[in-house]
Amino acid sequence: MSDILERLEAVLDERRHADPQSSYVASLHHKGLNKILEKVGEEATEALLAAKDAETGGEAERHALVAETADLWFHSLVMLSHLDISHRAVLEELARRFGMSGLDEKAARQ
């Protein structure tokens, strides 16, 4: 499972230039960045709502949150792909922040 991001990146790269009539990813790329950003926003909202339900819900609500988070991550990867940014750049940024206090990291951005 550790290579799932690599596998997803390969599929996204392949489908980016596919026929928009036969590939969801290609159709998003064909519609442009604004459509991709709309999907990221939509999935973020759905994940937030699922998180609220999962807070007091049962296993079904927790599974729904996982599914919505997967949708959010997927569409975020499509966004990065559209901008020719590898998921590795995000992982490198997370690695850079690892072990650093969140408060210190936030202060360093200013």
Short mmCIF file of C-alpha atoms in Angstrom, two decimals, residues 5-84:
data_model
loop_
_atom_site.label_atom_id
_atom_site.label_comp_id
_atom_site.label_asym_id
_atom_site.label_seq_id
_atom_site.Cartn_x
_atom_site.Cartn_y
_atom_site.Cartn_z
CA LEU A 5 0.63 7.48 -4.38
CA GLU A 6 3.20 6.46 -7.00
CA ARG A 7 0.64 4.25 -8.72
CA LEU A 8 -2.01 6.97 -8.59
CA GLU A 9 0.42 9.53 -10.01
CA ALA A 10 1.20 7.22 -12.94
CA VAL A 11 -2.49 6.67 -13.67
CA LEU A 12 -3.25 10.40 -13.38
CA ASP A 13 -0.38 11.24 -15.76
CA GLU A 14 -1.63 8.64 -18.23
CA ARG A 15 -5.23 9.77 -18.10
CA ARG A 16 -4.44 13.48 -18.14
CA HIS A 17 -4.13 13.36 -21.93
CA ALA A 18 -6.73 10.66 -22.56
CA ASP A 19 -10.05 11.17 -24.29
CA PRO A 20 -12.29 13.32 -22.05
CA GLN A 21 -15.26 11.22 -23.23
CA SER A 22 -13.76 8.05 -21.78
CA SER A 23 -11.85 9.26 -18.69
CA TYR A 24 -13.13 11.20 -15.69
CA VAL A 25 -9.62 12.53 -14.99
CA ALA A 26 -9.19 13.61 -18.60
CA SER A 27 -12.57 15.35 -18.51
CA LEU A 28 -11.50 17.32 -15.42
CA HIS A 29 -8.24 18.36 -17.08
CA HIS A 30 -10.13 19.26 -20.26
CA LYS A 31 -12.50 21.50 -18.29
CA GLY A 32 -9.55 23.28 -16.71
CA LEU A 33 -8.22 24.33 -13.35
CA ASN A 34 -11.37 26.11 -12.19
CA LYS A 35 -13.42 22.90 -12.55
CA ILE A 36 -10.75 20.91 -10.71
CA LEU A 37 -10.69 23.50 -7.90
CA GLU A 38 -14.49 23.36 -7.74
CA LYS A 39 -14.25 19.59 -7.22
CA VAL A 40 -11.58 19.99 -4.52
CA GLY A 41 -13.81 22.48 -2.71
CA GLU A 42 -16.85 20.24 -3.07
CA GLU A 43 -14.97 17.24 -1.71
CA ALA A 44 -13.53 19.31 1.16
CA THR A 45 -17.05 20.38 2.15
CA GLU A 46 -18.30 16.79 1.96
CA ALA A 47 -15.39 15.63 4.13
CA LEU A 48 -16.16 18.32 6.71
CA LEU A 49 -19.81 17.32 6.87
CA ALA A 50 -18.86 13.65 7.13
CA ALA A 51 -16.48 14.48 9.99
CA LYS A 52 -19.32 16.14 11.89
CA ASP A 53 -21.45 13.01 11.39
CA ALA A 54 -18.56 10.72 12.38
CA GLU A 55 -18.04 12.57 15.66
CA THR A 56 -21.27 11.18 17.10
CA GLY A 57 -22.03 8.43 14.59
CA GLY A 58 -21.10 4.82 14.31
CA GLU A 59 -18.99 2.72 12.01
CA ALA A 60 -20.98 3.69 8.89
CA GLU A 61 -20.36 7.38 9.53
CA ARG A 62 -16.67 6.76 10.16
CA HIS A 63 -16.43 4.81 6.90
CA ALA A 64 -18.22 7.65 5.08
CA LEU A 65 -15.59 10.08 6.42
CA VAL A 66 -12.79 7.83 5.15
CA ALA A 67 -14.48 7.65 1.72
CA GLU A 68 -14.95 11.42 1.55
CA THR A 69 -11.35 12.00 2.61
CA ALA A 70 -10.21 9.62 -0.14
CA ASP A 71 -12.24 11.70 -2.62
CA LEU A 72 -10.62 14.88 -1.32
CA TRP A 73 -7.11 13.45 -1.56
CA PHE A 74 -7.81 12.10 -5.06
CA HIS A 75 -9.07 15.43 -6.37
CA SER A 76 -6.15 17.19 -4.68
CA LEU A 77 -3.81 14.87 -6.61
CA VAL A 78 -5.64 15.75 -9.84
CA MET A 79 -5.11 19.43 -8.99
CA LEU A 80 -1.39 18.89 -8.42
CA SER A 81 -1.15 16.89 -11.65
CA HIS A 82 -2.85 19.67 -13.59
CA LEU A 83 -0.23 22.09 -12.29
CA ASP A 84 2.65 19.66 -13.00
#
